[in-house]
N, CA and C atoms as an extended XYZ file, in Angstrom:
612
Properties=species:S:1:pos:R:3:atomname:S:1:resname:S:1:resid:I:1 pbc="F F F"
N       -99.449      108.739       24.950 N   MET     1
C       -98.393      107.762       24.930 CA  MET     1
C       -97.749      107.986       26.352 C   MET     1
N       -97.681      106.669       26.924 N   SER     2
C       -97.187      106.582       28.360 CA  SER     2
C       -95.693      106.085       28.408 C   SER     2
N       -94.663      106.735       28.533 N   ALA     3
C       -93.224      106.171       28.333 CA  ALA     3
C       -92.869      105.387       29.552 C   ALA     3
N       -92.044      104.254       29.249 N   ILE     4
C       -91.629      103.497       30.203 CA  ILE     4
C       -90.102      103.815       30.736 C   ILE     4
N       -90.007      104.031       32.015 N   VAL     5
C       -88.600      104.592       32.467 CA  VAL     5
C       -87.754      103.244       32.837 C   VAL     5
N       -86.605      102.926       32.249 N   LEU     6
C       -85.970      101.730       32.577 CA  LEU     6
C       -84.961      102.397       33.655 C   LEU     6
N       -84.607      101.298       34.607 N   GLY     7
C       -83.569      101.425       35.605 CA  GLY     7
C       -83.221      100.387       36.176 C   GLY     7
N       -82.587      100.496       37.433 N   GLY     8
C       -82.061       99.343       38.241 CA  GLY     8
C       -83.515       98.399       38.459 C   GLY     8
N       -83.205       97.075       38.248 N   GLY     9
C       -84.129       95.971       38.588 CA  GLY     9
C       -84.811       95.594       37.295 C   GLY     9
N       -84.474       96.276       36.042 N   ASP    10
C       -84.838       95.760       34.595 CA  ASP    10
C       -83.935       95.072       34.012 C   ASP    10
N       -84.520       93.935       33.305 N   ALA    11
C       -83.774       93.199       32.448 CA  ALA    11
C       -84.568       92.908       31.181 C   ALA    11
N       -83.996       92.674       30.057 N   LEU    12
C       -84.498       92.052       28.839 CA  LEU    12
C       -84.525       90.578       28.662 C   LEU    12
N       -85.387       89.787       28.503 N   LEU    13
C       -85.438       88.381       28.406 CA  LEU    13
C       -86.070       88.122       26.967 C   LEU    13
N       -85.046       87.573       25.956 N   ILE    14
C       -85.336       87.081       24.568 CA  ILE    14
C       -85.588       85.580       24.608 C   ILE    14
N       -86.762       85.135       24.176 N   VAL    15
C       -87.107       83.772       23.985 CA  VAL    15
C       -86.729       83.068       22.801 C   VAL    15
N       -85.942       82.283       22.791 N   ASP    16
C       -85.620       81.224       21.601 CA  ASP    16
C       -85.704       81.953       20.295 C   ASP    16
N       -84.588       82.874       20.108 N   PRO    17
C       -84.390       83.362       18.671 CA  PRO    17
C       -83.482       82.502       17.843 C   PRO    17
N       -84.081       81.258       17.548 N   GLN    18
C       -82.981       80.292       17.024 CA  GLN    18
C       -83.333       79.954       15.481 C   GLN    18
N       -82.207       79.542       14.873 N   VAL    19
C       -82.642       79.242       13.359 CA  VAL    19
C       -83.752       78.204       13.147 C   VAL    19
N       -83.994       77.418       13.923 N   ASP    20
C       -84.686       76.310       13.372 CA  ASP    20
C       -86.339       77.046       13.684 C   ASP    20
N       -86.478       77.971       14.338 N   PHE    21
C       -87.673       78.604       14.579 CA  PHE    21
C       -88.040       79.876       13.648 C   PHE    21
N       -86.913       80.085       12.776 N   LEU    22
C       -87.086       81.077       11.705 CA  LEU    22
C       -87.733       80.455       10.390 C   LEU    22
N       -88.386       81.361        9.610 N   PRO    23
C       -88.966       80.715        8.344 CA  PRO    23
C       -87.675       79.894        7.507 C   PRO    23
N       -88.223       78.665        7.249 N   GLY    24
C       -87.071       77.908        6.463 CA  GLY    24
C       -86.499       76.775        7.588 C   GLY    24
N       -86.615       77.061        8.845 N   GLY    25
C       -86.170       76.209        9.838 CA  GLY    25
C       -87.032       74.907        9.771 C   GLY    25
N       -86.729       73.820       10.569 N   SER    26
C       -87.303       72.686       10.686 CA  SER    26
C       -88.765       72.867       11.521 C   SER    26
N       -88.972       73.796       12.224 N   LEU    27
C       -90.104       74.269       13.069 CA  LEU    27
C       -90.275       75.824       12.897 C   LEU    27
N       -90.121       76.355       11.685 N   GLY    28
C       -90.268       77.727       11.487 CA  GLY    28
C       -91.612       78.342       11.720 C   GLY    28
N       -91.408       79.569       12.521 N   VAL    29
C       -92.571       80.178       12.749 CA  VAL    29
C       -92.967       81.245       11.634 C   VAL    29
N       -93.938       81.490       11.188 N   PRO    30
C       -94.491       82.297       10.154 CA  PRO    30
C       -93.948       83.666       10.378 C   PRO    30
N       -93.178       84.355        9.669 N   GLN    31
C       -92.735       85.681        9.742 CA  GLN    31
C       -91.919       85.968       11.125 C   GLN    31
N       -91.346       84.737       11.542 N   GLY    32
C       -90.434       84.718       12.666 CA  GLY    32
C       -89.261       85.777       12.612 C   GLY    32
N       -88.848       85.924       11.466 N   ASP    33
C       -87.770       86.722       11.280 CA  ASP    33
C       -88.049       88.129       11.394 C   ASP    33
N       -89.471       88.706       11.390 N   ALA    34
C       -89.611       89.977       11.558 CA  ALA    34
C       -89.373       90.205       13.048 C   ALA    34
N       -89.182       89.432       14.006 N   VAL    35
C       -88.971       89.779       15.251 CA  VAL    35
C       -87.350       90.388       15.393 C   VAL    35
N       -86.406       90.001       14.428 N   LEU    36
C       -85.061       90.172       14.808 CA  LEU    36
C       -84.647       91.694       14.917 C   LEU    36
N       -85.287       92.555       13.957 N   ALA    37
C       -84.904       93.840       13.937 CA  ALA    37
C       -85.257       94.647       15.295 C   ALA    37
N       -86.595       94.312       15.719 N   PRO    38
C       -87.040       94.959       17.006 CA  PRO    38
C       -86.338       94.405       18.202 C   PRO    38
N       -86.069       93.199       18.023 N   ILE    39
C       -85.112       92.555       19.132 CA  ILE    39
C       -83.694       93.297       19.395 C   ILE    39
N       -83.137       93.545       18.176 N   ASN    40
C       -81.701       94.380       18.433 CA  ASN    40
C       -82.071       95.754       18.791 C   ASN    40
N       -83.037       96.345       18.482 N   ARG    41
C       -83.263       97.599       19.100 CA  ARG    41
C       -83.419       97.510       20.447 C   ARG    41
N       -84.253       96.558       20.948 N   LEU    42
C       -84.411       96.372       22.359 CA  LEU    42
C       -82.992       96.088       23.192 C   LEU    42
N       -82.099       95.236       22.561 N   ILE    43
C       -80.886       94.855       22.876 CA  ILE    43
C       -79.952       96.246       23.103 C   ILE    43
N       -80.064       97.021       22.105 N   ASP    44
C       -79.393       98.477       22.087 CA  ASP    44
C       -79.990       99.315       23.232 C   ASP    44
N       -81.169       99.407       23.422 N   LEU    45
C       -81.825      100.093       24.470 CA  LEU    45
C       -81.458       99.648       25.955 C   LEU    45
N       -81.306       98.257       25.960 N   TYR    46
C       -80.988       98.046       27.489 CA  TYR    46
C       -79.253       97.945       27.653 C   TYR    46
N       -78.644       97.909       26.493 N   ARG    47
C       -77.215       98.253       26.685 CA  ARG    47
C       -76.856       99.707       27.051 C   ARG    47
N       -77.663      100.486       26.338 N   THR    48
C       -77.417      101.867       26.564 CA  THR    48
C       -77.687      102.235       27.946 C   THR    48
N       -78.576      101.496       28.807 N   HIS    49
C       -78.858      101.740       30.213 CA  HIS    49
C       -78.060      100.981       30.994 C   HIS    49
N       -77.030      100.115       30.597 N   ALA    50
C       -76.234       99.246       31.207 CA  ALA    50
C       -77.149       98.241       31.962 C   ALA    50
N       -78.294       97.727       31.387 N   LEU    51
C       -79.018       96.592       31.905 CA  LEU    51
C       -78.914       95.324       31.309 C   LEU    51
N       -79.180       94.278       32.195 N   PRO    52
C       -78.687       92.935       31.647 CA  PRO    52
C       -79.868       92.410       30.366 C   PRO    52
N       -79.105       91.552       29.885 N   VAL    53
C       -79.783       90.798       28.555 CA  VAL    53
C       -79.820       89.354       28.841 C   VAL    53
N       -81.117       88.485       28.981 N   TYR    54
C       -80.896       87.010       28.893 CA  TYR    54
C       -81.586       86.603       27.822 C   TYR    54
N       -81.121       85.517       27.243 N   VAL    55
C       -81.815       85.060       25.955 CA  VAL    55
C       -81.908       83.444       26.219 C   VAL    55
N       -83.147       82.854       26.060 N   SER    56
C       -83.216       81.311       26.258 CA  SER    56
C       -83.025       80.765       24.981 C   SER    56
N       -82.831       79.341       25.022 N   ARG    57
C       -82.746       78.554       23.899 CA  ARG    57
C       -83.377       76.991       24.210 C   ARG    57
N       -83.855       76.423       23.160 N   ASP    58
C       -84.145       74.960       23.288 CA  ASP    58
C       -82.701       74.450       22.960 C   ASP    58
N       -82.368       73.392       23.734 N   TRP    59
C       -81.026       72.975       23.673 CA  TRP    59
C       -81.134       71.202       23.894 C   TRP    59
N       -81.817       70.706       23.058 N   HIS    60
C       -82.408       69.367       23.179 CA  HIS    60
C       -81.473       68.146       22.682 C   HIS    60
N       -81.376       67.136       23.303 N   PRO    61
C       -80.692       65.995       23.109 CA  PRO    61
C       -81.289       65.187       21.730 C   PRO    61
N       -80.634       64.359       21.031 N   ALA    62
C       -80.955       64.034       19.772 CA  ALA    62
C       -82.340       63.344       19.616 C   ALA    62
N       -82.537       62.762       20.790 N   LEU    63
C       -83.859       61.792       20.931 CA  LEU    63
C       -85.010       62.594       22.003 C   LEU    63
N       -85.213       63.631       21.751 N   HIS    64
C       -85.825       64.493       22.711 CA  HIS    64
C       -87.386       63.988       22.660 C   HIS    64
N       -87.925       63.947       23.925 N   CYS    65
C       -89.274       63.576       24.073 CA  CYS    65
C       -90.622       64.290       23.234 C   CYS    65
N       -89.956       65.614       22.876 N   SER    66
C       -91.064       66.619       21.982 CA  SER    66
C       -90.930       66.165       20.720 C   SER    66
N       -90.004       65.320       20.242 N   PHE    67
C       -89.868       64.962       18.639 CA  PHE    67
C       -90.858       64.036       18.244 C   PHE    67
N       -91.383       64.141       17.175 N   ALA    68
C       -92.411       63.081       16.565 CA  ALA    68
C       -91.921       61.773       16.989 C   ALA    68
N       -90.613       61.401       16.298 N   GLY    69
C       -90.211       60.057       16.345 CA  GLY    69
C       -90.035       59.424       17.826 C   GLY    69
N       -90.118       60.327       18.833 N   GLN    70
C       -90.327       59.910       20.054 CA  GLN    70
C       -91.856       59.962       20.652 C   GLN    70
N       -92.894       60.267       19.948 N   GLY    71
C       -94.166       60.262       20.342 CA  GLY    71
C       -94.699       61.731       20.494 C   GLY    71
N       -93.741       62.758       20.337 N   GLY    72
C       -93.881       64.148       20.681 CA  GLY    72
C       -94.575       64.803       19.538 C   GLY    72
N       -94.949       66.083       19.773 N   PRO    73
C       -95.695       66.829       18.876 CA  PRO    73
C       -95.116       67.516       17.625 C   PRO    73
N       -93.678       67.632       17.684 N   TRP    74
C       -92.956       68.472       16.935 CA  TRP    74
C       -91.803       67.763       16.027 C   TRP    74
N       -91.486       68.372       14.891 N   PRO    75
C       -90.329       67.744       14.211 CA  PRO    75
C       -89.151       67.972       14.877 C   PRO    75
N       -88.129       67.261       14.627 N   VAL    76
C       -86.618       67.410       15.261 CA  VAL    76
C       -86.281       68.777       15.066 C   VAL    76
N       -85.971       69.551       16.202 N   HIS    77
C       -85.643       70.804       16.231 CA  HIS    77
C       -84.546       71.298       17.185 C   HIS    77
N       -83.611       72.102       17.080 N   CYS    78
C       -82.875       72.801       18.249 CA  CYS    78
C       -82.085       71.755       18.670 C   CYS    78
N       -81.498       70.766       18.060 N   VAL    79
C       -80.700       69.661       18.872 CA  VAL    79
C       -79.452       70.387       19.220 C   VAL    79
N       -78.957       70.313       20.476 N   ALA    80
C       -77.915       70.938       21.087 CA  ALA    80
C       -76.477       70.887       19.992 C   ALA    80
N       -76.046       71.869       19.786 N   GLY    81
C       -74.714       72.046       18.975 CA  GLY    81
C       -75.093       72.079       17.493 C   GLY    81
N       -76.253       71.821       16.896 N   SER    82
C       -76.652       71.763       15.695 CA  SER    82
C       -76.744       73.229       15.007 C   SER    82
N       -76.600       73.327       13.760 N   ASP    83
C       -76.860       74.593       13.110 CA  ASP    83
C       -78.198       75.245       13.331 C   ASP    83
N       -79.187       74.448       13.426 N   GLY    84
C       -80.741       74.901       13.933 CA  GLY    84
C       -80.625       75.526       15.080 C   GLY    84
N       -79.946       75.020       16.107 N   ALA    85
C       -79.983       75.399       17.535 CA  ALA    85
C       -79.276       76.730       17.725 C   ALA    85
N       -78.433       77.289       16.592 N   ARG    86
C       -77.754       78.587       16.637 CA  ARG    86
C       -78.852       79.619       16.749 C   ARG    86
N       -78.425       80.746       17.548 N   PHE    87
C       -79.082       82.005       17.596 CA  PHE    87
C       -79.035       82.533       16.094 C   PHE    87
N       -80.186       83.290       15.782 N   ALA    88
C       -80.609       84.034       14.684 CA  ALA    88
C       -79.223       84.814       14.162 C   ALA    88
N       -78.729       84.625       12.877 N   PRO    89
C       -77.616       85.368       12.478 CA  PRO    89
C       -78.084       86.951       12.804 C   PRO    89
N       -77.113       87.831       12.868 N   GLY    90
C       -77.260       89.228       13.190 CA  GLY    90
C       -77.895       89.649       14.420 C   GLY    90
N       -78.277       88.865       15.327 N   LEU    91
C       -78.755       89.203       16.800 CA  LEU    91
C       -77.388       89.532       17.572 C   LEU    91
N       -77.363       90.893       18.266 N   GLN    92
C       -76.218       91.341       18.858 CA  GLN    92
C       -76.225       90.744       20.208 C   GLN    92
N       -76.025       89.483       20.401 N   LEU    93
C       -76.129       88.773       21.851 CA  LEU    93
C       -74.675       88.579       22.350 C   LEU    93
N       -73.740       88.987       22.022 N   ASP    94
C       -72.393       88.809       22.571 CA  ASP    94
C       -72.314       88.560       24.106 C   ASP    94
N       -72.885       89.624       24.777 N   ASP    95
C       -72.861       89.687       26.284 CA  ASP    95
C       -74.116       89.235       26.999 C   ASP    95
N       -74.828       88.584       26.185 N   ALA    96
C       -76.198       88.257       26.820 CA  ALA    96
C       -75.859       86.864       27.803 C   ALA    96
N       -76.603       86.680       28.549 N   VAL    97
C       -76.854       85.661       29.621 CA  VAL    97
C       -77.656       84.375       28.892 C   VAL    97
N       -77.158       83.213       28.435 N   VAL    98
C       -77.727       82.304       27.829 CA  VAL    98
C       -78.317       81.331       28.879 C   VAL    98
N       -79.639       81.067       28.521 N   VAL    99
C       -80.348       80.053       29.526 CA  VAL    99
C       -80.890       78.801       28.506 C   VAL    99
N       -80.361       77.727       28.880 N   SER   100
C       -80.416       76.646       28.090 CA  SER   100
C       -81.603       75.733       28.950 C   SER   100
N       -82.796       75.367       28.005 N   LYS   101
C       -83.639       74.472       28.620 CA  LYS   101
C       -84.102       73.277       27.699 C   LYS   101
N       -84.998       72.556       28.352 N   ALA   102
C       -85.314       71.283       27.661 CA  ALA   102
C       -84.012       70.313       27.350 C   ALA   102
N       -83.056       70.275       28.225 N   THR   103
C       -81.738       69.683       27.865 CA  THR   103
C       -81.579       68.285       28.245 C   THR   103
N       -82.715       67.557       28.762 N   THR   104
C       -82.546       66.267       29.148 CA  THR   104
C       -83.779       65.491       28.124 C   THR   104
N       -83.435       64.241       27.765 N   VAL   105
C       -84.225       63.416       26.866 CA  VAL   105
C       -85.629       63.436       27.367 C   VAL   105
N       -86.051       63.214       28.541 N   ASP   106
C       -87.571       62.906       29.016 CA  ASP   106
C       -88.110       64.096       29.440 C   ASP   106
N       -87.856       65.459       29.563 N   VAL   107
C       -88.466       66.492       30.146 CA  VAL   107
C       -88.446       67.678       29.002 C   VAL   107
N       -89.661       68.116       28.664 N   ASP   108
C       -89.797       69.131       27.789 CA  ASP   108
C       -89.953       70.420       28.571 C   ASP   108
N       -89.692       71.577       27.966 N   ALA   109
C       -89.823       72.953       28.749 CA  ALA   109
C       -90.190       74.170       27.600 C   ALA   109
N       -91.271       74.617       27.632 N   TYR   110
C       -91.611       75.918       26.812 CA  TYR   110
C       -91.111       76.940       27.563 C   TYR   110
N       -91.184       76.929       28.813 N   SER   111
C       -90.994       78.294       29.638 CA  SER   111
C       -89.351       78.246       29.803 C   SER   111
N       -88.832       79.357       29.657 N   ALA   112
C       -87.284       79.858       29.934 CA  ALA   112
C       -87.155       79.688       31.664 C   ALA   112
N       -88.165       79.519       32.377 N   PHE   113
C       -88.130       79.475       33.817 CA  PHE   113
C       -88.092       77.803       34.262 C   PHE   113
N       -88.439       77.175       33.332 N   ASN   114
C       -88.765       75.603       33.572 CA  ASN   114
C       -87.435       74.840       33.754 C   ASN   114
N       -87.064       74.654       35.197 N   GLY   115
C       -85.848       73.734       35.114 CA  GLY   115
C       -84.412       74.490       35.039 C   GLY   115
N       -84.398       75.715       34.913 N   THR   116
C       -83.246       76.613       34.403 CA  THR   116
C       -82.516       77.090       35.603 C   THR   116
N       -83.384       77.490       36.752 N   GLY   117
C       -82.724       78.162       37.815 CA  GLY   117
C       -82.938       79.552       37.318 C   GLY   117
N       -83.648       80.163       36.409 N   LEU   118
C       -83.576       81.655       36.095 CA  LEU   118
C       -84.249       82.369       37.316 C   LEU   118
N       -85.242       81.892       37.775 N   THR   119
C       -85.863       82.708       38.813 CA  THR   119
C       -85.028       83.203       39.929 C   THR   119
N       -84.165       82.261       40.315 N   ASP   120
C       -83.196       82.631       41.213 CA  ASP   120
C       -82.052       83.398       40.782 C   ASP   120
N       -81.668       83.215       39.422 N   THR   121
C       -80.677       84.031       38.964 CA  THR   121
C       -81.170       85.619       38.920 C   THR   121
N       -82.265       85.828       38.356 N   LEU   122
C       -82.922       87.020       38.412 CA  LEU   122
C       -83.067       87.859       39.789 C   LEU   122
N       -83.591       86.883       40.588 N   ARG   123
C       -83.700       87.559       41.843 CA  ARG   123
C       -82.325       87.939       42.611 C   ARG   123
N       -81.476       87.132       42.421 N   GLU   124
C       -79.898       87.431       42.864 CA  GLU   124
C       -79.488       88.618       42.488 C   GLU   124
N       -79.856       89.028       41.275 N   ARG   125
C       -79.144       90.282       40.608 CA  ARG   125
C       -80.203       91.488       40.848 C   ARG   125
N       -81.201       91.305       41.696 N   GLY   126
C       -82.060       92.273       41.933 CA  GLY   126
C       -83.157       92.451       40.923 C   GLY   126
N       -83.528       91.894       39.912 N   ILE   127
C       -84.271       91.965       38.674 CA  ILE   127
C       -85.777       91.920       39.399 C   ILE   127
N       -86.646       92.825       38.874 N   ARG   128
C       -88.052       92.891       39.452 CA  ARG   128
C       -88.841       93.032       38.013 C   ARG   128
N       -88.350       93.502       37.025 N   ARG   129
C       -89.193       93.656       35.715 CA  ARG   129
C       -88.544       93.206       34.511 C   ARG   129
N       -89.220       92.481       33.819 N   LEU   130
C       -88.830       92.000       32.639 CA  LEU   130
C       -89.404       92.510       31.151 C   LEU   130
N       -88.882       92.845       30.300 N   VAL   131
C       -89.316       92.795       28.893 CA  VAL   131
C       -89.197       91.469       28.356 C   VAL   131
N       -90.142       90.933       27.802 N   VAL   132
C       -90.112       89.666       27.309 CA  VAL   132
C       -90.445       89.854       25.693 C   VAL   132
N       -89.692       89.146       24.673 N   CYS   133
C       -89.999       88.918       23.341 CA  CYS   133
C       -89.489       87.753       22.973 C   CYS   133
N       -89.599       87.503       21.474 N   GLY   134
C       -88.995       86.349       21.088 CA  GLY   134
C       -90.172       85.337       20.357 C   GLY   134
N       -89.717       84.047       20.435 N   LEU   135
C       -90.614       83.058       19.655 CA  LEU   135
C       -90.863       81.994       20.688 C   LEU   135
N       -91.973       81.394       20.476 N   ALA   136
C       -93.169       81.807       19.698 CA  ALA   136
C       -94.144       82.233       20.655 C   ALA   136
N       -95.234       83.243       20.232 N   THR   137
C       -96.132       83.764       21.144 CA  THR   137
C       -97.040       82.715       21.813 C   THR   137
N       -97.303       81.697       21.240 N   ASP   138
C       -98.339       80.860       21.547 CA  ASP   138
C       -97.805       79.522       22.369 C   ASP   138
N       -96.507       79.545       22.555 N   TYR   139
C       -95.894       78.469       23.145 CA  TYR   139
C       -94.758       78.849       24.220 C   TYR   139
N       -93.648       79.100       23.737 N   CYS   140
C       -92.586       79.347       24.643 CA  CYS   140
C       -92.602       80.980       25.414 C   CYS   140
N       -92.836       81.792       24.671 N   VAL   141
C       -93.386       83.166       25.073 CA  VAL   141
C       -94.609       83.084       26.030 C   VAL   141
N       -95.392       82.452       25.597 N   LEU   142
C       -96.847       82.450       26.527 CA  LEU   142
C       -96.267       81.723       27.883 C   LEU   142
N       -95.725       80.615       27.828 N   ASN   143
C       -95.428       79.982       29.125 CA  ASN   143
C       -94.182       80.704       30.027 C   ASN   143
N       -93.314       81.219       29.161 N   THR   144
C       -92.385       82.249       29.842 CA  THR   144
C       -93.018       83.170       30.692 C   THR   144
N       -93.813       84.055       30.213 N   VAL   145
C       -94.526       85.103       30.572 CA  VAL   145
C       -95.383       84.741       31.715 C   VAL   145
N       -96.175       83.624       31.519 N   LEU   146
C       -96.944       83.204       32.879 CA  LEU   146
C       -96.164       82.860       33.923 C   LEU   146
N       -95.019       82.158       33.808 N   ASP   147
C       -94.099       81.600       34.788 CA  ASP   147
C       -93.530       82.857       35.424 C   ASP   147
N       -93.119       83.857       34.963 N   ALA   148
C       -92.380       85.134       35.190 CA  ALA   148
C       -93.623       85.849       36.162 C   ALA   148
N       -94.782       86.057       35.684 N   LEU   149
C       -95.766       86.598       36.478 CA  LEU   149
C       -96.131       85.763       37.956 C   LEU   149
N       -96.088       84.522       37.510 N   ALA   150
C       -96.477       83.493       38.761 CA  ALA   150
C       -95.370       83.792       39.984 C   ALA   150
N       -93.962       84.180       39.379 N   ALA   151
C       -92.869       84.155       40.178 CA  ALA   151
C       -92.796       85.564       41.046 C   ALA   151
N       -93.594       86.487       40.696 N   GLY   152
C       -93.714       87.853       41.132 CA  GLY   152
C       -92.978       89.022       40.249 C   GLY   152
N       -92.525       88.665       39.190 N   PHE   153
C       -91.906       89.712       38.320 CA  PHE   153
C       -93.120       90.473       37.490 C   PHE   153
N       -92.751       91.625       37.430 N   ASP   154
C       -93.609       92.307       36.546 CA  ASP   154
C       -93.109       92.255       34.994 C   ASP   154
N       -94.099       92.174       34.223 N   VAL   155
C       -93.679       91.829       32.784 CA  VAL   155
C       -94.320       92.699       31.687 C   VAL   155
N       -93.230       93.386       30.940 N   LEU   156
C       -93.563       94.228       29.672 CA  LEU   156
C       -93.463       93.094       28.539 C   LEU   156
N       -94.503       93.190       27.824 N   LEU   157
C       -94.556       92.278       26.559 CA  LEU   157
C       -94.263       93.094       25.407 C   LEU   157
N       -93.107       92.822       24.578 N   ALA   158
C       -92.827       93.569       23.409 CA  ALA   158
C       -93.655       93.050       22.201 C   ALA   158
N       -94.720       93.569       22.045 N   THR   159
C       -95.520       92.939       20.969 CA  THR   159
C       -95.182       92.978       19.502 C   THR   159
N       -94.481       93.940       19.254 N   GLU   160
C       -93.946       93.847       17.774 CA  GLU   160
C       -92.624       92.781       17.784 C   GLU   160
N       -92.144       92.368       18.652 N   ALA   161
C       -90.961       91.560       18.662 CA  ALA   161
C       -91.438       90.165       19.031 C   ALA   161
N       -92.723       89.586       18.863 N   ILE   162
C       -93.058       88.285       19.074 CA  ILE   162
C       -94.151       87.855       17.760 C   ILE   162
N       -94.029       86.520       17.510 N   ARG   163
C       -94.650       85.842       16.434 CA  ARG   163
C       -95.307       84.557       16.894 C   ARG   163
N       -96.382       84.131       16.286 N   ALA   164
C       -97.001       82.994       16.746 CA  ALA   164
C       -96.915       81.872       15.728 C   ALA   164
N       -96.949       80.621       16.304 N   VAL   165
C       -96.768       79.261       15.306 CA  VAL   165
C       -98.326       79.291       14.633 C   VAL   165
N       -99.294       79.532       15.438 N   ASN   166
C      -100.691       79.475       15.005 CA  ASN   166
C      -101.051       78.070       14.386 C   ASN   166
N      -100.916       77.060       15.081 N   VAL   167
C      -101.454       75.590       14.740 CA  VAL   167
C      -102.980       75.917       14.350 C   VAL   167
N      -103.703       76.539       15.171 N   LYS   168
C      -104.995       77.016       14.921 CA  LYS   168
C      -104.905       78.511       14.665 C   LYS   168
N      -105.793       78.899       13.792 N   ALA   169
C      -105.404       80.335       13.149 CA  ALA   169
C      -105.508       81.334       14.318 C   ALA   169
N      -106.176       81.280       15.260 N   ASP   170
C      -106.231       82.119       16.417 CA  ASP   170
C      -105.390       81.888       17.670 C   ASP   170
N      -104.668       80.982       17.673 N   ASP   171
C      -103.662       80.561       18.814 CA  ASP   171
C      -102.847       81.819       19.261 C   ASP   171
N      -102.270       82.556       18.355 N   GLY   172
C      -101.467       83.630       18.758 CA  GLY   172
C      -102.279       84.698       19.538 C   GLY   172
N      -103.452       84.875       19.041 N   ASP   173
C      -104.359       86.139       19.696 CA  ASP   173
C      -104.772       85.553       20.978 C   ASP   173
N      -105.129       84.531       21.083 N   ARG   174
C      -105.577       83.810       22.234 CA  ARG   174
C      -104.472       83.869       23.192 C   ARG   174
N      -103.266       83.608       23.027 N   ALA   175
C      -102.170       83.536       23.927 CA  ALA   175
C      -101.680       85.090       24.341 C   ALA   175
N      -101.991       85.887       23.392 N   LEU   176
C      -101.698       87.276       23.765 CA  LEU   176
C      -102.766       87.976       24.869 C   LEU   176
N      -103.948       87.550       24.357 N   GLN   177
C      -105.088       87.930       25.432 CA  GLN   177
C      -105.041       87.178       26.822 C   GLN   177
N      -104.501       86.000       26.882 N   GLN   178
C      -104.070       85.592       28.200 CA  GLN   178
C      -103.059       85.969       28.957 C   GLN   178
N      -102.044       86.426       28.341 N   MET   179
C      -101.102       87.224       28.906 CA  MET   179
C      -101.258       88.355       29.472 C   MET   179
N      -102.081       89.157       28.735 N   LEU   180
C      -102.478       90.558       29.206 CA  LEU   180
C      -103.360       90.383       30.198 C   LEU   180
N      -104.303       89.303       30.297 N   GLU   181
C      -105.264       89.264       31.261 CA  GLU   181
C      -104.579       88.865       32.663 C   GLU   181
N      -103.577       88.014       32.581 N   ARG   182
C      -102.713       87.744       33.603 CA  ARG   182
C      -102.060       88.915       34.345 C   ARG   182
N      -101.746       89.865       33.490 N   GLY   183
C      -101.089       90.951       34.160 CA  GLY   183
C       -99.860       91.628       33.392 C   GLY   183
N       -99.627       90.934       32.215 N   ALA   184
C       -98.505       91.593       31.511 CA  ALA   184
C       -98.932       92.861       30.719 C   ALA   184
N       -97.913       93.704       30.622 N   MET   185
C       -98.293       95.068       30.081 CA  MET   185
C       -97.515       95.128       28.590 C   MET   185
N       -98.518       94.970       27.678 N   PRO   186
C       -98.018       95.345       26.413 CA  PRO   186
C       -97.192       96.665       26.059 C   PRO   186
N       -96.135       96.786       25.448 N   VAL   187
C       -95.201       97.710       25.116 CA  VAL   187
C       -94.751       97.746       23.754 C   VAL   187
N       -94.223       98.995       23.328 N   ARG   188
C       -93.709       98.938       21.809 CA  ARG   188
C       -92.809      100.118       22.065 C   ARG   188
N       -91.642      100.003       20.883 N   LEU   189
C       -90.413      100.784       20.750 CA  LEU   189
C       -91.146      102.120       20.222 C   LEU   189
N       -90.616      103.041       20.727 N   ALA   190
C       -91.070      104.494       20.057 CA  ALA   190
C       -89.698      105.244       20.447 C   ALA   190
N       -89.033      105.813       19.241 N   GLY   191
C       -87.884      106.657       19.370 CA  GLY   191
C       -86.823      105.921       19.911 C   GLY   191
N       -86.251      106.446       21.075 N   THR   192
C       -85.099      105.751       21.719 CA  THR   192
C       -85.554      104.921       22.973 C   THR   192
N       -86.680      104.855       23.168 N   GLY   193
C       -87.220      104.116       24.227 CA  GLY   193
C       -88.480      103.320       23.994 C   GLY   193
N       -89.175      102.863       25.202 N   LEU   194
C       -90.241      102.102       25.100 CA  LEU   194
C       -91.683      102.941       25.716 C   LEU   194
N       -92.639      102.658       25.028 N   VAL   195
C       -94.053      103.168       25.542 CA  VAL   195
C       -95.045      102.230       25.915 C   VAL   195
N       -96.038      102.264       26.845 N   ALA   196
C       -97.038      101.344       26.757 CA  ALA   196
C       -98.052      101.364       25.537 C   ALA   196
N       -98.268      100.195       25.105 N   ASP   197
C       -99.258      100.169       23.857 CA  ASP   197
C      -100.685      100.138       24.409 C   ASP   197
N      -101.245      101.443       24.591 N   LEU   198
C      -102.462      101.825       25.285 CA  LEU   198
C      -103.439      101.157       24.619 C   LEU   198
N      -103.435      100.920       23.216 N   ALA   199
C      -104.687      100.211       22.674 CA  ALA   199
C      -104.987       98.741       23.056 C   ALA   199
N      -103.622       98.098       22.966 N   LEU   200
C      -103.718       96.732       23.476 CA  LEU   200
C      -104.219       96.457       25.014 C   LEU   200
N      -103.422       97.367       25.687 N   GLY   201
C      -103.710       97.245       27.117 CA  GLY   201
C      -105.408       97.626       27.439 C   GLY   201
N      -105.853       98.522       26.722 N   ALA   202
C      -107.227       98.930       26.897 CA  ALA   202
C      -108.234       97.550       26.550 C   ALA   202
N      -107.596       96.928       25.474 N   ALA   203
C      -108.310       95.577       25.168 CA  ALA   203
C      -108.308       94.511       26.148 C   ALA   203
N      -107.276       94.551       26.866 N   ALA   204
C      -107.336       93.579       27.802 CA  ALA   204
C      -108.310       93.644       28.922 C   ALA   204
């Protein structure tokens, strides 16, 4: 078991933990609610170390291009100000920095880095390494991780705190493999900290 030592330059990035992406939501991720407890443990861990927490959200206008009625692939979801766009009840996000994405009608954004200025925000704060978690593995988590790696950040992927849409049955597994092959390190919670998930890391 290889412990992860947290310190200056670390931050937590939670991707789209919104009501519409939970079971029963308009674009519910199967077992999406299973990420909430480990995300709260991650938040507690980062707060204990006085490290910053960022949380992204879809914040769509009513006629967003990703919606089926406008020719997109998805049902209406996460319309700005709606109940479905709220963060999941029970998440301890009071002091988290909120990153809103896909906020204009004609541009979609799966990645928390797409059009949000997040890269510059993190660099200005001296962040070099991110733990990434949230929804969904095969879309917004995947694209966020790939963009973070491309921007030069080290990425730790909290595998117990992600779930996939799985439009095709193996989409989540393929997305996970792609992230690991690009350089993300799989980690899991253990006791009061994080450890490398050596079994997943070896599989990559």
